[in-house]
Amino acid sequence: METNVLRFLKVGVHGGLNIYEDLSDSNRLLNKDLPKYFGQLSLKFGGFWE
């Protein structure tokens, strides 16, 4: 999601979930094999006239 704060500044928030495939080779499921969440905050400067 991004939103214009000022005419020259946007703030964005991004996130998601990393899902791993092909865990059938292992007999045990370890903590490192579980899905991981991630997030990112971004600032963009420029001319954003919409």
XYZ file of N, CA, C and O in Angstrom:
200
model
N 0.844 -1.154 0.000
C 0.000 0.000 0.000
C 0.901 1.233 0.000
O 1.881 1.289 0.743
N 0.589 2.200 -0.842
C 1.310 3.471 -0.867
C 0.305 4.606 -0.799
O -0.798 4.491 -1.322
N 0.704 5.677 -0.164
C -0.158 6.843 -0.089
C 0.679 8.108 -0.246
O 1.842 8.145 0.171
N 0.095 9.106 -0.889
C 0.754 10.400 -1.025
C 0.610 11.167 0.284
O -0.497 11.377 0.764
N 1.731 11.590 0.854
C 1.709 12.405 2.058
C 1.715 13.879 1.650
O 0.939 14.669 2.167
N 2.591 14.210 0.738
C 2.670 15.537 0.142
C 2.755 15.350 -1.365
O 2.825 14.220 -1.851
N 2.777 16.432 -2.131
C 2.866 16.301 -3.585
C 4.187 15.690 -4.024
O 4.301 15.189 -5.133
N 5.184 15.716 -3.159
C 6.495 15.206 -3.527
C 6.971 14.062 -2.629
O 8.133 13.682 -2.666
N 6.080 13.480 -1.806
C 6.477 12.422 -0.874
C 5.394 11.342 -0.814
O 4.224 11.639 -0.588
N 5.819 10.083 -1.024
C 4.942 8.924 -0.858
C 5.508 8.036 0.240
O 6.720 7.870 0.360
N 4.621 7.461 1.034
C 5.003 6.495 2.062
C 4.350 5.170 1.696
O 3.158 5.119 1.414
N 5.162 4.107 1.692
C 4.652 2.784 1.338
C 4.920 1.779 2.434
O 5.945 1.821 3.101
N 3.979 0.865 2.600
C 4.119 -0.248 3.537
C 3.850 -1.522 2.739
O 2.812 -1.651 2.097
N 4.817 -2.437 2.758
C 4.712 -3.680 2.011
C 5.004 -4.838 2.952
O 5.837 -4.721 3.849
N 4.343 -5.943 2.730
C 4.581 -7.113 3.554
C 4.107 -8.364 2.860
O 3.457 -8.315 1.821
N 4.469 -9.490 3.426
C 4.059 -10.747 2.824
C 4.529 -11.938 3.630
O 4.971 -11.823 4.767
N 4.447 -13.090 2.971
C 4.791 -14.357 3.605
C 5.600 -15.172 2.612
O 5.168 -15.383 1.479
N 6.786 -15.614 3.006
C 7.590 -16.517 2.183
C 7.132 -17.936 2.465
O 7.135 -18.380 3.608
N 6.744 -18.658 1.409
C 6.305 -20.045 1.544
C 7.343 -20.926 0.862
O 7.740 -20.665 -0.267
N 7.768 -21.966 1.533
C 8.798 -22.855 1.007
C 8.144 -24.078 0.390
O 7.124 -24.566 0.868
N 8.749 -24.587 -0.675
C 8.220 -25.758 -1.368
C 9.175 -26.933 -1.221
O 10.325 -26.783 -0.833
N 8.689 -28.099 -1.585
C 9.478 -29.325 -1.673
C 10.140 -29.684 -0.351
O 11.357 -29.854 -0.269
N 9.339 -29.783 0.696
C 9.849 -30.234 1.992
C 9.666 -31.746 2.159
O 9.901 -32.286 3.217
N 9.244 -32.431 1.077
C 8.968 -33.860 1.174
C 10.235 -34.703 1.314
O 10.160 -35.862 1.680
N 11.406 -34.134 0.990
C 12.653 -34.891 1.096
C 13.060 -35.118 2.548
O 13.811 -36.028 2.846
N 12.588 -34.295 3.445
C 12.986 -34.382 4.848
C 11.924 -35.129 5.649
O 10.732 -34.962 5.430
N 12.381 -35.944 6.589
C 11.446 -36.650 7.468
C 11.001 -35.782 8.632
O 9.995 -36.059 9.247
N 11.792 -34.743 8.951
C 11.471 -33.847 10.062
C 11.239 -32.444 9.525
O 11.889 -32.012 8.586
N 10.342 -31.734 10.148
C 10.096 -30.328 9.820
C 10.746 -29.489 10.906
O 10.368 -29.564 12.069
N 11.748 -28.720 10.528
C 12.486 -27.895 11.478
C 11.939 -26.474 11.480
O 11.233 -26.069 10.561
N 12.288 -25.715 12.513
C 11.835 -24.337 12.634
C 12.284 -23.492 11.439
O 11.569 -22.621 10.981
N 13.471 -23.757 10.893
C 13.967 -22.985 9.756
C 13.184 -23.275 8.473
O 13.255 -22.528 7.516
N 12.409 -24.371 8.440
C 11.621 -24.734 7.265
C 10.241 -24.083 7.254
O 9.532 -24.184 6.256
N 9.859 -23.450 8.350
C 8.530 -22.857 8.438
C 8.467 -21.543 7.666
O 9.489 -20.883 7.460
N 7.281 -21.125 7.233
C 7.139 -19.862 6.506
C 7.594 -18.670 7.356
O 7.473 -18.673 8.573
N 8.100 -17.660 6.685
C 8.592 -16.450 7.347
C 7.817 -15.237 6.844
O 7.585 -15.092 5.657
N 7.442 -14.375 7.762
C 6.790 -13.119 7.413
C 7.856 -12.049 7.181
O 8.929 -12.101 7.768
N 7.550 -11.082 6.319
C 8.475 -9.973 6.107
C 7.685 -8.689 5.939
O 6.503 -8.710 5.590
N 8.342 -7.563 6.204
C 7.714 -6.259 6.051
C 8.737 -5.232 5.606
O 9.936 -5.399 5.809
N 8.239 -4.172 4.973
C 9.120 -3.122 4.464
C 8.374 -1.795 4.509
O 7.196 -1.721 4.188
N 9.079 -0.763 4.909
C 8.562 0.603 4.912
C 9.418 1.399 3.938
O 10.639 1.339 3.996
N 8.779 2.127 3.009
C 9.544 2.866 2.010
C 9.071 4.311 1.925
O 7.897 4.616 2.141
N 10.010 5.186 1.623
C 9.742 6.608 1.368
C 10.211 6.910 -0.049
O 11.322 6.558 -0.429
N 9.366 7.566 -0.833
C 9.720 7.930 -2.201
C 9.566 9.439 -2.352
O 8.544 10.002 -1.987
N 10.600 10.046 -2.898
C 10.590 11.484 -3.154
C 10.572 11.721 -4.640
O 11.243 11.032 -5.400
N 9.815 12.715 -5.080
C 9.741 13.044 -6.498
C 8.492 13.858 -6.783
O 7.832 14.356 -5.884
N 8.137 13.950 -8.053
C 6.909 14.652 -8.454
C 5.791 13.671 -8.703
O 5.810 12.915 -9.665
N 4.815 13.628 -7.813
C 3.693 12.671 -7.909
C 2.378 13.442 -8.047
O 1.632 13.577 -7.103
N 2.104 13.951 -9.212
C 0.859 14.681 -9.447
C -0.106 13.728 -10.106
O 0.086 13.304 -11.240
N -1.138 13.331 -9.388
C -2.122 12.373 -9.920
C -3.459 13.022 -10.086
O -3.914 13.828 -9.367
